[in-house]
Tab-separated table of C-alpha atoms and ligand atoms in Angstrom:
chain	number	residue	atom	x	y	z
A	1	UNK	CA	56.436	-29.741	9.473
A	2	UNK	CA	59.813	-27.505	9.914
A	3	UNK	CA	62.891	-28.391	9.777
A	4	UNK	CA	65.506	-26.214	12.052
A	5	UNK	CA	69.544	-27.167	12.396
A	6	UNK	CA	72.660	-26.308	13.674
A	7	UNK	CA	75.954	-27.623	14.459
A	8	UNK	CA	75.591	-31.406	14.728
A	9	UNK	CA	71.519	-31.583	15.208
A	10	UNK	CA	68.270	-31.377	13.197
A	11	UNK	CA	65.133	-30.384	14.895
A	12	UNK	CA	61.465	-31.331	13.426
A	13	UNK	CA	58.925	-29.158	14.718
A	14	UNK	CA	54.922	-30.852	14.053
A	15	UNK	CA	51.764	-29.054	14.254
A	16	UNK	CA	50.077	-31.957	15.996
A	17	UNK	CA	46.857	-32.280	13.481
A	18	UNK	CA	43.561	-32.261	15.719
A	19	UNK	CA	45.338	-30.224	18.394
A	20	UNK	CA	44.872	-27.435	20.762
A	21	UNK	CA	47.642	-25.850	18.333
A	22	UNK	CA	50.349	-28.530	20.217
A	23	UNK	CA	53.691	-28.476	18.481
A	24	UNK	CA	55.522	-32.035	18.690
A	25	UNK	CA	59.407	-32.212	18.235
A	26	UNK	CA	61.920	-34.004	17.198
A	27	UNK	CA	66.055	-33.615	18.244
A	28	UNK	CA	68.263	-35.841	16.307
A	29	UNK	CA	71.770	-35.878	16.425
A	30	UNK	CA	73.073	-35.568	12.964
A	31	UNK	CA	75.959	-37.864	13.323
A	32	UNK	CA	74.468	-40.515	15.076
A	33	UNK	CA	70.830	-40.757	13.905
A	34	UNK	CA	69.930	-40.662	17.421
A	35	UNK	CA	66.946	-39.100	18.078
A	36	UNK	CA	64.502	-37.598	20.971
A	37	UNK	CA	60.550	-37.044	20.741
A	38	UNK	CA	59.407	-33.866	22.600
A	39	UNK	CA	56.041	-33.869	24.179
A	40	UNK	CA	54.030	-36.362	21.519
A	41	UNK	CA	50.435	-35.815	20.272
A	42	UNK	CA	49.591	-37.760	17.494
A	43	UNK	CA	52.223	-40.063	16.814
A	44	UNK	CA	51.822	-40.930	13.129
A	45	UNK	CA	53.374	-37.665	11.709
A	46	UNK	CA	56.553	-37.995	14.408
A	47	UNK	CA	56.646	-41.784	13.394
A	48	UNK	CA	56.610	-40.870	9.761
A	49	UNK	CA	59.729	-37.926	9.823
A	50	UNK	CA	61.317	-40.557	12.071
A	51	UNK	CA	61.128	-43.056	9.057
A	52	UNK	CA	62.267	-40.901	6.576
A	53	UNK	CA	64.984	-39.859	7.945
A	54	UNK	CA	66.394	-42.949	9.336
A	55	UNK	CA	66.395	-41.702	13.186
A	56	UNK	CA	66.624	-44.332	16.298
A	57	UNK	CA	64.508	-43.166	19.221
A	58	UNK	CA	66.445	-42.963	22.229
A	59	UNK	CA	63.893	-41.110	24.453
A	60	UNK	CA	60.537	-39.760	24.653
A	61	UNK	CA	60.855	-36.379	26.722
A	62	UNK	CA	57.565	-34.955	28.633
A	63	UNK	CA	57.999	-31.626	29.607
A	64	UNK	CA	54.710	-32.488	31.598
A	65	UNK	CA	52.057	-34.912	31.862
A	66	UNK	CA	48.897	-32.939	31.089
A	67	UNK	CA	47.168	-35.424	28.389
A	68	UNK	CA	47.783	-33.993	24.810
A	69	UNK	CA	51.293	-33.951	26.031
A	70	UNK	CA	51.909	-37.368	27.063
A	71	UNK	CA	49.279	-38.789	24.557
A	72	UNK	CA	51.521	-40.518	21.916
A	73	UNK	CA	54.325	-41.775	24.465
A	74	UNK	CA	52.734	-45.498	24.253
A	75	UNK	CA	52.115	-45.677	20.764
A	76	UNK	CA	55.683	-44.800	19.823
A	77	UNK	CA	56.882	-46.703	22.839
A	78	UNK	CA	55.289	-49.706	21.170
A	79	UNK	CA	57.335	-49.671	17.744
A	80	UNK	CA	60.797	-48.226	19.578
A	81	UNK	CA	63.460	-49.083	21.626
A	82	UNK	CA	62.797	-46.053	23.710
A	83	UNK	CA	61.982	-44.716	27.155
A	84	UNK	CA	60.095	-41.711	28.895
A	85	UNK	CA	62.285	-39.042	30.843
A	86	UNK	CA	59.758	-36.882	32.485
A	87	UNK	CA	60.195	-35.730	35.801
A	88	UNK	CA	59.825	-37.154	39.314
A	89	UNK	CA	56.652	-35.632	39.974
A	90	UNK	CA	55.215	-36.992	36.944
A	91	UNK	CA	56.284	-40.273	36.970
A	92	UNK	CA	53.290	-41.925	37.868
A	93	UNK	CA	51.226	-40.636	35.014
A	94	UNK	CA	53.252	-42.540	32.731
A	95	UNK	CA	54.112	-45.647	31.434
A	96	UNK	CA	56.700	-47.593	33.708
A	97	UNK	CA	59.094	-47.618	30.888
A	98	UNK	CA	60.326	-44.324	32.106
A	99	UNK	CA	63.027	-42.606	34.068
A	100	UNK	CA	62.724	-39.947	36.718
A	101	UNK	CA	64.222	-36.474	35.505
A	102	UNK	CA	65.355	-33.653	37.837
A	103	UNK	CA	66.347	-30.249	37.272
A	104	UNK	CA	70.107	-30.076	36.528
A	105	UNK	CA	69.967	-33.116	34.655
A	106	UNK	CA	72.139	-33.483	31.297
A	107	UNK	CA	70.075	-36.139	28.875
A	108	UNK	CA	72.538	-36.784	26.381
A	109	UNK	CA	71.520	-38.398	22.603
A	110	UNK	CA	73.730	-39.261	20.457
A	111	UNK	CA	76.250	-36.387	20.724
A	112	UNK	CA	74.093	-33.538	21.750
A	113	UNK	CA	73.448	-32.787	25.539
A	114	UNK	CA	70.172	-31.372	26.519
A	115	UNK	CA	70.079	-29.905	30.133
A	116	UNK	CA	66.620	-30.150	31.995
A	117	UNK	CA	65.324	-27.159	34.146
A	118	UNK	CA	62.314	-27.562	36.674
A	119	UNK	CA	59.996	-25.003	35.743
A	120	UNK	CA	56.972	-25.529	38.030
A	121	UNK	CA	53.850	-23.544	37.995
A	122	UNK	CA	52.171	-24.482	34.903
A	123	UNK	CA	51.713	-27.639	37.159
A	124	UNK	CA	54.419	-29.074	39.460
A	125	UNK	CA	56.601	-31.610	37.689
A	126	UNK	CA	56.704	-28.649	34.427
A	127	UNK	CA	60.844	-29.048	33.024
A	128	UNK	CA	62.033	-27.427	30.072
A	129	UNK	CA	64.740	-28.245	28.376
A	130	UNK	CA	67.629	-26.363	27.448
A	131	UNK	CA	69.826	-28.029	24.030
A	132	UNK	CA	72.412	-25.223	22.399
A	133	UNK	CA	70.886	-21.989	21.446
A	134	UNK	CA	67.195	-23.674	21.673
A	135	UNK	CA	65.246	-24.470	24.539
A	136	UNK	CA	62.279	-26.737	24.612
A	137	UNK	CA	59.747	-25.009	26.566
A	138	UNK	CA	56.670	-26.731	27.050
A	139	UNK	CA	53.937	-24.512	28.685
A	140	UNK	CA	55.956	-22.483	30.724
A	141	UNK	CA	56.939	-20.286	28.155
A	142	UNK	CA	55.193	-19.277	24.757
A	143	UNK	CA	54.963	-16.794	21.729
A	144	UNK	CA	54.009	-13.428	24.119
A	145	UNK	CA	52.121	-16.149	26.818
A	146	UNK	CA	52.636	-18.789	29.405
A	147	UNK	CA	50.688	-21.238	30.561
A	148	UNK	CA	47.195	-21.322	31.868
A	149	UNK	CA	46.883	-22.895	35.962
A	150	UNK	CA	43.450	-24.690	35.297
A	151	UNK	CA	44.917	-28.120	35.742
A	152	UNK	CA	47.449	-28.197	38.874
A	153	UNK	CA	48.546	-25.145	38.303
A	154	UNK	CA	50.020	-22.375	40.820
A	155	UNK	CA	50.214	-19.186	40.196
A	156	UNK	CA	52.938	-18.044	42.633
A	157	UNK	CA	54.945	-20.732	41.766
A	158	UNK	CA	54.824	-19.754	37.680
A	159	UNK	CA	55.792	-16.630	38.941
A	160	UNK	CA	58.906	-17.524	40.998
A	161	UNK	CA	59.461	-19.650	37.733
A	162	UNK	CA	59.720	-16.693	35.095
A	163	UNK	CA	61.424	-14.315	38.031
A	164	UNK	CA	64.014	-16.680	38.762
A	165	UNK	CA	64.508	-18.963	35.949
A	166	UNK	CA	63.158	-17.965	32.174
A	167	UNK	CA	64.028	-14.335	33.259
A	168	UNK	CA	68.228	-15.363	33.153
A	169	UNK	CA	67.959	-17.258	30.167
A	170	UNK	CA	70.246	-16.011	27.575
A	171	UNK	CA	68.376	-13.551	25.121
A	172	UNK	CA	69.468	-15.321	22.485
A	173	UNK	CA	68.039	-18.827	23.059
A	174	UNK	CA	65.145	-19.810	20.344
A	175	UNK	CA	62.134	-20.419	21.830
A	176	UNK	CA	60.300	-23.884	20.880
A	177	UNK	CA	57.006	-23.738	22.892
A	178	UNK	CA	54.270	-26.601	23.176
A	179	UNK	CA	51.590	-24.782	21.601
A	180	UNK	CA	50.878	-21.474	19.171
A	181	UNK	CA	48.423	-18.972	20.721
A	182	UNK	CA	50.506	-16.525	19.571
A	183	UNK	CA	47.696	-14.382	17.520
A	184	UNK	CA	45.714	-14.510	21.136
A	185	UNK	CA	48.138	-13.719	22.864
A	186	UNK	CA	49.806	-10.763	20.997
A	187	UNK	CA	46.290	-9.522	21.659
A	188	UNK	CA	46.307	-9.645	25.456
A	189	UNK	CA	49.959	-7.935	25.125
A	190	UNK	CA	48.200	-4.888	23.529
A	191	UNK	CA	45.131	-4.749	25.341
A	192	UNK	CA	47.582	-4.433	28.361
A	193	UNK	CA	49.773	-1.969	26.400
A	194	UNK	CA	48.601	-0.583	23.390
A	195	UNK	CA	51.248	1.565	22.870
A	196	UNK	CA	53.493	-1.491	22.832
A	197	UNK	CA	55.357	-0.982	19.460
A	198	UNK	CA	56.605	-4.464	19.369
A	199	UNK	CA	53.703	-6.222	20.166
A	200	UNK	CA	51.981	-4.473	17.327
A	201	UNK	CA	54.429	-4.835	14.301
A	202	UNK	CA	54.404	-8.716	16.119
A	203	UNK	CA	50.870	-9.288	15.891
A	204	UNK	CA	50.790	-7.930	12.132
A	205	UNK	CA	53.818	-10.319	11.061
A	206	UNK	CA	51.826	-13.669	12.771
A	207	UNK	CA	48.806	-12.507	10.555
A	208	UNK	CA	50.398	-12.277	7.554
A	209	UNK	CA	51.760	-15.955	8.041
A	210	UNK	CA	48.493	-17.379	9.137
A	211	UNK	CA	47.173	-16.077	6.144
A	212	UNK	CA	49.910	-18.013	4.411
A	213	UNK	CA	48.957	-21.160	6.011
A	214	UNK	CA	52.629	-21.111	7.243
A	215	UNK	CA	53.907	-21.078	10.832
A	216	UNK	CA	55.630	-18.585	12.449
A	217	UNK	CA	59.058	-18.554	13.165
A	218	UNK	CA	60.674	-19.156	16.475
A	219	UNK	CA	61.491	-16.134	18.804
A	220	UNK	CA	64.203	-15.540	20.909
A	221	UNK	CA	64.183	-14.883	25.338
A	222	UNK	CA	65.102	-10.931	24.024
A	223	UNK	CA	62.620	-10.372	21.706
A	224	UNK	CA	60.128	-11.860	23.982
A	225	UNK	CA	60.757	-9.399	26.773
A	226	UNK	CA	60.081	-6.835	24.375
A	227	UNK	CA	56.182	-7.818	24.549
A	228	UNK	CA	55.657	-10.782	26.884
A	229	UNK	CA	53.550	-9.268	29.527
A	230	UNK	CA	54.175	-12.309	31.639
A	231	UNK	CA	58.040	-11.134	31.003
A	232	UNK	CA	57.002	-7.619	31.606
A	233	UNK	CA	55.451	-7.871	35.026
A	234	UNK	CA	57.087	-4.879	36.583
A	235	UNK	CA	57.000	-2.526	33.562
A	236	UNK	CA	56.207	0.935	34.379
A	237	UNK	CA	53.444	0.455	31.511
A	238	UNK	CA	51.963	-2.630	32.874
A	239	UNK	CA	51.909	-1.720	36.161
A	240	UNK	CA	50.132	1.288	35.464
A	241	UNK	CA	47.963	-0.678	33.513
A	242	UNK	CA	47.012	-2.976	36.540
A	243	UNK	CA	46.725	-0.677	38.976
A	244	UNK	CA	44.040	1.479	37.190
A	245	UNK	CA	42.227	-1.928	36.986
A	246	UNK	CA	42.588	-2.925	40.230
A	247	UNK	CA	43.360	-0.301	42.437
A	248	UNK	CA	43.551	-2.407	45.577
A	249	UNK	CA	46.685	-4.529	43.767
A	250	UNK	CA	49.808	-5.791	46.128
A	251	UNK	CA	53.035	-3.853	45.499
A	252	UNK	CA	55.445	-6.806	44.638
A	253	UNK	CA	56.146	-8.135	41.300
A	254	UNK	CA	54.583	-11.584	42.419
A	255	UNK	CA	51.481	-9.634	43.154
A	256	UNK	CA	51.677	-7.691	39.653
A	257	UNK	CA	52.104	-11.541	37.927
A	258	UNK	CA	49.325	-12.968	39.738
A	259	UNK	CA	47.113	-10.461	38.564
A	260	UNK	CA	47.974	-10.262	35.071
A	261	UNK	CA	47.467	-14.216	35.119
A	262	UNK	CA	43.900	-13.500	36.430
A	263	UNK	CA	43.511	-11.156	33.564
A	264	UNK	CA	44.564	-13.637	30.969
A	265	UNK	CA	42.230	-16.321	32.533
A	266	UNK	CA	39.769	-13.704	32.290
A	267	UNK	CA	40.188	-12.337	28.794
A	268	UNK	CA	38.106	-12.869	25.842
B	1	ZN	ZN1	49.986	-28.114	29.811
């Protein structure tokens, strides 16, 4: 577990054990106790911070409703007070104890506010959630990735997503993604571009820690556009890139994401 904090609010970030690398998280608000569970996998670890650290939870948040990200919503629903927000589209793959969420929503626990922005594409209901200088970003957005479409996913919509949405985020918000691929990941990036400087000195950093046993530390929106290929659609470098791999490819930047999604679905 890491611990993160700021003005007014912790935030626990769990390497769900048995996991396809799922980070779980917890927001409290420092004054109040108050407390919200991010996307919950196994729910003994979150149940045990929540212990030791005296935190009430308020809500359990799903940024979506694939299963290892709704998983331990019952569990802790059993032994709190608490409720699901997840949005409307997911609604009926959770429990009832829930409440419809809609882009534009403010969720407010204790004294923090955490705004909710739809982010389909990774599948439809997909919100992240924007609290401070962080933002809670489920699988739209990881370490040099995004999400995979196999399950309800669209690929035009993810795009639309990342041109219109994660693109005008603030560079600095801190990235707190649902899952680490990042060593995979940085490895697509430099297939794609190998002359990508950033990606590189990236990719060497995340092996050092993993040799460490440690996790690494979260990025911001900037640094991610430094590398992200699915942030660096229209490059001059990746397009070039595409186009000598597929010289029948679209000219639009929707066309240019698409195909770099194919890529990544393709990759080993
Ligand atoms: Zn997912």
């Amino acid at each position: 577990m890491d611990e993160f904090s700021g003005t007014g609010y912790g935030i626990a970030r769990i390497r769900a054990p048995e996991s396809d690398n799922n980070y779980n998280y917890i927001v409290w608000c420092t004054e109040t106790s108050e407390c919200a569970v991010i996307d919950p996998f196994d729910p003994i670890p979150i149940l045990s911070v929540i212990r030791d650290k005296g935190l009430s939870v308020k809500y359990i948040i799903n940024t979506h409703c694939h299963p290892d990200h709704i998983k331990g919503n019952d569990p802790i629903l059993k032994v709190t007070m608490s409720e699901i927000l997840v949005h409307t589209l997911g609604r009926d793959m959770v429990s009832p104890r829930s409440r419809a969420l809609n882009g534009g929503d403010t969720i407010e626990v204790g004294k923090l506010s955490l705004k909710a922005i739809h982010t389909p594409g990774h599948c439809p209901e997909h919100t992240i959630l924007v609290m401070g200088e962080n933002v809670f970003s489920g699988d739209t957005l990881y370490l040099a990735g995004t999400g995979n479409l196999k399950n309800r996913g669209d690929a035009d919509e993810l795009f639309k997503t990342m041109e219109n949405t994660i693109r005008t985020l603030p560079d600095g918000l801190r990235i707190f993604p649902g899952h680490d691929y990042s060593e995979p990941n940085l490895r697509f990036a430099l297939d794609l571009e190998p002359g990508n400087k950033e990606a590189k000195k990236k990719l060497d950093g995340i092996r050092k820690i993993e040799k460490k046993g440690k996790e690494p530390a979260p990025t911001t929106i900037g640094e991610e556009k430094k590398y992200n290929p699915f942030l660096r659609y229209d490059s001059p470098e990746i397009t070039k890139e595409l186009r000598k791999r597929n010289p029948a490819l679209g000219d639009s930047k929707a066309s240019y994401f698409v195909e770099l999604r194919k890529l990544r679905d393709e990759w080993k």
